[in-house]
mmCIF file with all atom_site columns, C-alpha atoms in Angstrom:
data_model
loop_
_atom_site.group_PDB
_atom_site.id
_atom_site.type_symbol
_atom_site.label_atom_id
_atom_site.label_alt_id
_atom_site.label_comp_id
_atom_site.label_asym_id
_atom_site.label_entity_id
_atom_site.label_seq_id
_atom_site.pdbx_PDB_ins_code
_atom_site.Cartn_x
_atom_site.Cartn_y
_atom_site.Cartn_z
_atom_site.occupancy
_atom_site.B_iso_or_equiv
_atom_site.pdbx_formal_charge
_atom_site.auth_seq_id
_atom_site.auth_comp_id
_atom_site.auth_asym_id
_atom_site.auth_atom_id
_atom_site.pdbx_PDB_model_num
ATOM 1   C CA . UNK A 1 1   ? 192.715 -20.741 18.316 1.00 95.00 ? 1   UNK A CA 1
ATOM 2   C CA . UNK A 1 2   ? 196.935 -20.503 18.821 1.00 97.00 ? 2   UNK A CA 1
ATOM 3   C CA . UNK A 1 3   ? 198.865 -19.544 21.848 1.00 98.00 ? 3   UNK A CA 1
ATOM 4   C CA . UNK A 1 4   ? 201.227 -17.276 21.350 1.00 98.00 ? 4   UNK A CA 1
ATOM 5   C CA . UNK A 1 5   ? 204.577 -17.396 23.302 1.00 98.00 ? 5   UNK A CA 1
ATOM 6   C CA . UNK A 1 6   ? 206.306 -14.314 22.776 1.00 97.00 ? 6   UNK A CA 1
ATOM 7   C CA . UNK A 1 7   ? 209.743 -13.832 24.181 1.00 94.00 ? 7   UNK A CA 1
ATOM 8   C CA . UNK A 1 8   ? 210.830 -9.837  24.163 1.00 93.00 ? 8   UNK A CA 1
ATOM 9   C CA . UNK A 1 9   ? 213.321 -8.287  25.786 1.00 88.00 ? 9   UNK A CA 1
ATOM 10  C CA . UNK A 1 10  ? 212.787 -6.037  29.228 1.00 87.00 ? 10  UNK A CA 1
ATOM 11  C CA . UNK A 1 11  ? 213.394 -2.498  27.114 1.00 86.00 ? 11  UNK A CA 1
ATOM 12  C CA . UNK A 1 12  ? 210.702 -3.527  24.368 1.00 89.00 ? 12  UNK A CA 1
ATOM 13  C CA . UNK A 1 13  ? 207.983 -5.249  27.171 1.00 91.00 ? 13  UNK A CA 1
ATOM 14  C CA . UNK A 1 14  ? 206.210 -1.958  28.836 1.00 93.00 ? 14  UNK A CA 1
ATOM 15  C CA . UNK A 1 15  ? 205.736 -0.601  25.245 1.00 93.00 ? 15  UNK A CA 1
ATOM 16  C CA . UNK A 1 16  ? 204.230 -4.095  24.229 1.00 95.00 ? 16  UNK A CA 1
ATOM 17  C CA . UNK A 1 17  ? 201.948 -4.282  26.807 1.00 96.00 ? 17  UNK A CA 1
ATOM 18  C CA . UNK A 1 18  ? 200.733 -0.554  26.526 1.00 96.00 ? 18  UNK A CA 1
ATOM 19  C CA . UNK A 1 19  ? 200.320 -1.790  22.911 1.00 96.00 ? 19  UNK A CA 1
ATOM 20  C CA . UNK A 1 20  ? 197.656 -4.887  24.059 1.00 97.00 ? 20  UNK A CA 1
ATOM 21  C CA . UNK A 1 21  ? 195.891 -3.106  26.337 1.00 97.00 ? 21  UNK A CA 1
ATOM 22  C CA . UNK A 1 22  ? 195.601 0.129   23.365 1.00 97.00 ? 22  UNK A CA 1
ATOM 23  C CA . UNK A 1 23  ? 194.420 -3.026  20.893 1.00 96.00 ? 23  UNK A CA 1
ATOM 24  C CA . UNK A 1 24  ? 192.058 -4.922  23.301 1.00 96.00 ? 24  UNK A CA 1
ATOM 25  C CA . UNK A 1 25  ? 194.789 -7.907  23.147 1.00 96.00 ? 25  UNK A CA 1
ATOM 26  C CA . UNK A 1 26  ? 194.575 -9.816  26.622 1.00 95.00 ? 26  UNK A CA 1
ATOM 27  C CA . UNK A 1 27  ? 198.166 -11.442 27.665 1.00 96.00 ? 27  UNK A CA 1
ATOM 28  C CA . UNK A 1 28  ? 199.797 -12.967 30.482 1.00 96.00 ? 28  UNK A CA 1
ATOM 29  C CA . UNK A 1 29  ? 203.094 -11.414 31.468 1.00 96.00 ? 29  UNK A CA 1
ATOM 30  C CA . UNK A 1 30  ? 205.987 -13.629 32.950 1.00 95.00 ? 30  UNK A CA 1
ATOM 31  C CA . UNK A 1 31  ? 209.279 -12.284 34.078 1.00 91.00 ? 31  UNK A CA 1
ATOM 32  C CA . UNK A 1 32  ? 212.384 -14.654 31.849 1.00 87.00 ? 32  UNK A CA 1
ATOM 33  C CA . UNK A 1 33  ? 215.896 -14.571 32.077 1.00 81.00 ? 33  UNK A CA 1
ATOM 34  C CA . UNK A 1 34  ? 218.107 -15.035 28.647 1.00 71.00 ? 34  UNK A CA 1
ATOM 35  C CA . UNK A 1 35  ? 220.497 -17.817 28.820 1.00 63.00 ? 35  UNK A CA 1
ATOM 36  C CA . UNK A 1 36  ? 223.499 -16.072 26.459 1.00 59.00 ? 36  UNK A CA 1
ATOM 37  C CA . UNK A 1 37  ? 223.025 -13.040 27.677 1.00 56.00 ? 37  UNK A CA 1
ATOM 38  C CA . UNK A 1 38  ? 221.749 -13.683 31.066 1.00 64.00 ? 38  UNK A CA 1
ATOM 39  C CA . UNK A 1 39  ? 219.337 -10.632 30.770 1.00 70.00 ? 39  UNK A CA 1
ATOM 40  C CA . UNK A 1 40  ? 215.981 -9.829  31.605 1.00 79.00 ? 40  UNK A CA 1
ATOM 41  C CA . UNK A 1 41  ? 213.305 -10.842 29.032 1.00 89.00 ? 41  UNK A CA 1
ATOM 42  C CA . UNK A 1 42  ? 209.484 -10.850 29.459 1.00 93.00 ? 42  UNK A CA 1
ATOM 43  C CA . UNK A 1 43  ? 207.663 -14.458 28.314 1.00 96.00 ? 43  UNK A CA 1
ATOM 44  C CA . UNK A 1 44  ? 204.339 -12.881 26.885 1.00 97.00 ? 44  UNK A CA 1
ATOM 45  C CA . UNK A 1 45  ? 201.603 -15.772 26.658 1.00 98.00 ? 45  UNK A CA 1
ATOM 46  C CA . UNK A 1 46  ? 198.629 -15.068 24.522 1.00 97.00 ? 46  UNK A CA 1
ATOM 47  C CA . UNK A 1 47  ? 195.584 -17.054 23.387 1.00 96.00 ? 47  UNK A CA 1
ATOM 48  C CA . UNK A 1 48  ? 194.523 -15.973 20.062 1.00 96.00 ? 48  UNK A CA 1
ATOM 49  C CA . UNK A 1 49  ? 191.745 -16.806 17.563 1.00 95.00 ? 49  UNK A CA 1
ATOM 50  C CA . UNK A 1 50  ? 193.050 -17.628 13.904 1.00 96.00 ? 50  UNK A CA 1
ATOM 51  C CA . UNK A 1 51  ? 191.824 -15.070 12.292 1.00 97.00 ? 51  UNK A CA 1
ATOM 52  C CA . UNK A 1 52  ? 193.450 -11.908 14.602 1.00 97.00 ? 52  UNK A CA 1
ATOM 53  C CA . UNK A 1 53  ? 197.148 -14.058 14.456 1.00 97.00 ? 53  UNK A CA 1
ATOM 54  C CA . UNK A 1 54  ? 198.914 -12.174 11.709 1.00 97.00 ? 54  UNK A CA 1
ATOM 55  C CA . UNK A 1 55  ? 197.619 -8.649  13.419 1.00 96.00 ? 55  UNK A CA 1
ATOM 56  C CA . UNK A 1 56  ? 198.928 -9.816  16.751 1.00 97.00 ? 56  UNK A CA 1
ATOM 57  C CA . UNK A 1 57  ? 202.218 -11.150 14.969 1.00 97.00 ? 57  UNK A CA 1
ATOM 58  C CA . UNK A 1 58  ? 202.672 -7.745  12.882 1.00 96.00 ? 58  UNK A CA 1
ATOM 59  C CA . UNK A 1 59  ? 201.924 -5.686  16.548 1.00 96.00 ? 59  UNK A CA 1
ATOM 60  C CA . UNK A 1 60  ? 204.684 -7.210  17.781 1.00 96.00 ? 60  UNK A CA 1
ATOM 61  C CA . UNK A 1 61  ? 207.023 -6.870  15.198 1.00 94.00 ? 61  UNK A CA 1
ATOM 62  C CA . UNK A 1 62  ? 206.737 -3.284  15.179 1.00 93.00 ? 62  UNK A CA 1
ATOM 63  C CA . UNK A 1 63  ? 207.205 -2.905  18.735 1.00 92.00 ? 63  UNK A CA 1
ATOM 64  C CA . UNK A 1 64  ? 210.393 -5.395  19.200 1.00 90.00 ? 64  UNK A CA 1
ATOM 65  C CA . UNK A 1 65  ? 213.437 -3.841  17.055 1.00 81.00 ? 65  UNK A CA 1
ATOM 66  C CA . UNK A 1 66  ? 216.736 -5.353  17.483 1.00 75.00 ? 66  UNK A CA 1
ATOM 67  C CA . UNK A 1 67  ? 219.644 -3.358  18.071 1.00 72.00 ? 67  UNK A CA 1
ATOM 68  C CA . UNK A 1 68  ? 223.331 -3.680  18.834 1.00 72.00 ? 68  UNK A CA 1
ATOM 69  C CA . UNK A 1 69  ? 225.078 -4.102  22.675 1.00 67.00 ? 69  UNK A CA 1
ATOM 70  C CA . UNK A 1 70  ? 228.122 -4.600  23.649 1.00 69.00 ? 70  UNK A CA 1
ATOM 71  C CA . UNK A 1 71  ? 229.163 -7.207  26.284 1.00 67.00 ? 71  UNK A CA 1
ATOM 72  C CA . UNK A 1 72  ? 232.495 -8.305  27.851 1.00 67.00 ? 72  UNK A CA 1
ATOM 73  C CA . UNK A 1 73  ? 233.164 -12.292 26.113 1.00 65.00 ? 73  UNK A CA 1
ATOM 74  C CA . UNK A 1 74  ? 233.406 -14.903 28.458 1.00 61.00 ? 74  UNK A CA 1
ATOM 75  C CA . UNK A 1 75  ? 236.607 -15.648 30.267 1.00 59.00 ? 75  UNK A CA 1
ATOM 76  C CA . UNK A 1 76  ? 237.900 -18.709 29.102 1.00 58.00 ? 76  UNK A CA 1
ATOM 77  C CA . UNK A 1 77  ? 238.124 -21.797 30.973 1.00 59.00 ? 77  UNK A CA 1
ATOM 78  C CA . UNK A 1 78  ? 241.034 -23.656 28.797 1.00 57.00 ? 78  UNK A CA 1
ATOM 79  C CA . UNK A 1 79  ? 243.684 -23.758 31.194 1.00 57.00 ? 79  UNK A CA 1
ATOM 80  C CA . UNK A 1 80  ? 246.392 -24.370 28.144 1.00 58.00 ? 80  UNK A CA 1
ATOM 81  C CA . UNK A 1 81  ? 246.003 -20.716 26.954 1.00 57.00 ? 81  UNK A CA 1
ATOM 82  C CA . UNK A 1 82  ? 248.174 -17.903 27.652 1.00 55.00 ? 82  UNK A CA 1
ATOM 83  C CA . UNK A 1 83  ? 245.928 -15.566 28.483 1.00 55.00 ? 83  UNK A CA 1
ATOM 84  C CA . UNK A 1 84  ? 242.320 -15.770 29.596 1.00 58.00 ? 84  UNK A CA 1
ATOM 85  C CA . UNK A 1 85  ? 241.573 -12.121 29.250 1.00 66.00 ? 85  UNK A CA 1
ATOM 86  C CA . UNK A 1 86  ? 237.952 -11.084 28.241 1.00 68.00 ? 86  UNK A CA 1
ATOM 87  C CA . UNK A 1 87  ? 237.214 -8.048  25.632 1.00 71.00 ? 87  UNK A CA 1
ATOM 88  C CA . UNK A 1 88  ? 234.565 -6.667  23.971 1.00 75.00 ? 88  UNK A CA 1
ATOM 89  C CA . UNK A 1 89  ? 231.810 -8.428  21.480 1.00 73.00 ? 89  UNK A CA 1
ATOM 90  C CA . UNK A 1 90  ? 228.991 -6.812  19.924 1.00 71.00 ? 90  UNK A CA 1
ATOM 91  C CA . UNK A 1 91  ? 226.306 -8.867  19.634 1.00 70.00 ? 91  UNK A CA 1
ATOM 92  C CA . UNK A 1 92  ? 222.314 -8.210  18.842 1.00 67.00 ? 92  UNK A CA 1
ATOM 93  C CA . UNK A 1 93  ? 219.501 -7.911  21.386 1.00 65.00 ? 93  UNK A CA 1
ATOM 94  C CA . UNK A 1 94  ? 216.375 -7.369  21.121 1.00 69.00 ? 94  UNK A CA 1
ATOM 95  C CA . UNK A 1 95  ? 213.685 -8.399  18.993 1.00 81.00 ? 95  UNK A CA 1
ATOM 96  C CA . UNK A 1 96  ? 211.359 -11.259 19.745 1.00 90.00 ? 96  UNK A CA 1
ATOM 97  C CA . UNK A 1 97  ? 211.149 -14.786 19.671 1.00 92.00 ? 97  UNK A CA 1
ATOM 98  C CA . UNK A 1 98  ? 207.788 -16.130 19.001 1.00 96.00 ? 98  UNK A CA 1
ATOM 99  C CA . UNK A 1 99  ? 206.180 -19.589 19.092 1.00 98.00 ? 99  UNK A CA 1
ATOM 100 C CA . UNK A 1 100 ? 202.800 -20.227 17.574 1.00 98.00 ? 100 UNK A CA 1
ATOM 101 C CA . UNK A 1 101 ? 201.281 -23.198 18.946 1.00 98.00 ? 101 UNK A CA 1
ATOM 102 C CA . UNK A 1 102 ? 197.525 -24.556 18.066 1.00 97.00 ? 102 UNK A CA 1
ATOM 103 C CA . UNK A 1 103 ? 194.950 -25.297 21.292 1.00 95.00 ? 103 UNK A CA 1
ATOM 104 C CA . UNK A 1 104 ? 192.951 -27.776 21.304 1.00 94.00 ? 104 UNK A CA 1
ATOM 105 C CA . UNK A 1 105 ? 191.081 -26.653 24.205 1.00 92.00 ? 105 UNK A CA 1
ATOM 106 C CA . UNK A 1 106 ? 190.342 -23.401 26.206 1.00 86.00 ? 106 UNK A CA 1
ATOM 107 C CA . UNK A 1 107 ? 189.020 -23.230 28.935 1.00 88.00 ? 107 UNK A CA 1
ATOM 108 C CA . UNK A 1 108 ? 187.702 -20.065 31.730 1.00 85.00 ? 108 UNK A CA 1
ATOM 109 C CA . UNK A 1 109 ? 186.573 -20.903 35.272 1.00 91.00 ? 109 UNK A CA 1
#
């Protein structure tokens, strides 16, 4: 058996979900917050038997795209520039990170 920790962000999680519950996949949903970004993410924790971990990987790799934002930079805190004006930076979103880890014990009570 693995845990999965899967790490998605807020616009991908409802379809997710929707997509466990369709596929009979039981998870635990946690509310994250991104530290780059400082956006909403969704921490999906989910213990899987070997055998169904590639069809649980593959589910959410269809369901977590990555796409482009926009988002002001940073201001600068280096007091010898100029200027410490902020502008634009595209950078990607989305996606999902995942961590397979192995269990050596489950447990219900």
């Amino acid at each position: 058996m693995k845990l999965i920790v899967a790490i998605v962000q807020n616009q991908d999680s409802k379809r997710l979900a929707d997509e466990f519950v369709e596929n009979g996949i039981r998870a635990t949903k946690l509310s994250s917050t991104g530290g780059f970004l400082r956006s909403g993410n969704t921490t999906f924790l989910l213990g899987v038997e070997d055998r169904k971990v590639d069809d649980v990987l593959e589910l959410i790799k269809e369901n977590c795209s990555t796409r482009s934002q926009t988002m002001m930079s940073p201001p600068s805190y280096d007091f010898t520039l100029e200027s410490d004006l902020t502008y634009p930076v595209d950078v990607e979103v989305g996606g999902a990170t995942l961590f397979v880890l192995p269990i050596d014990q489950f447990l219900q009570f």
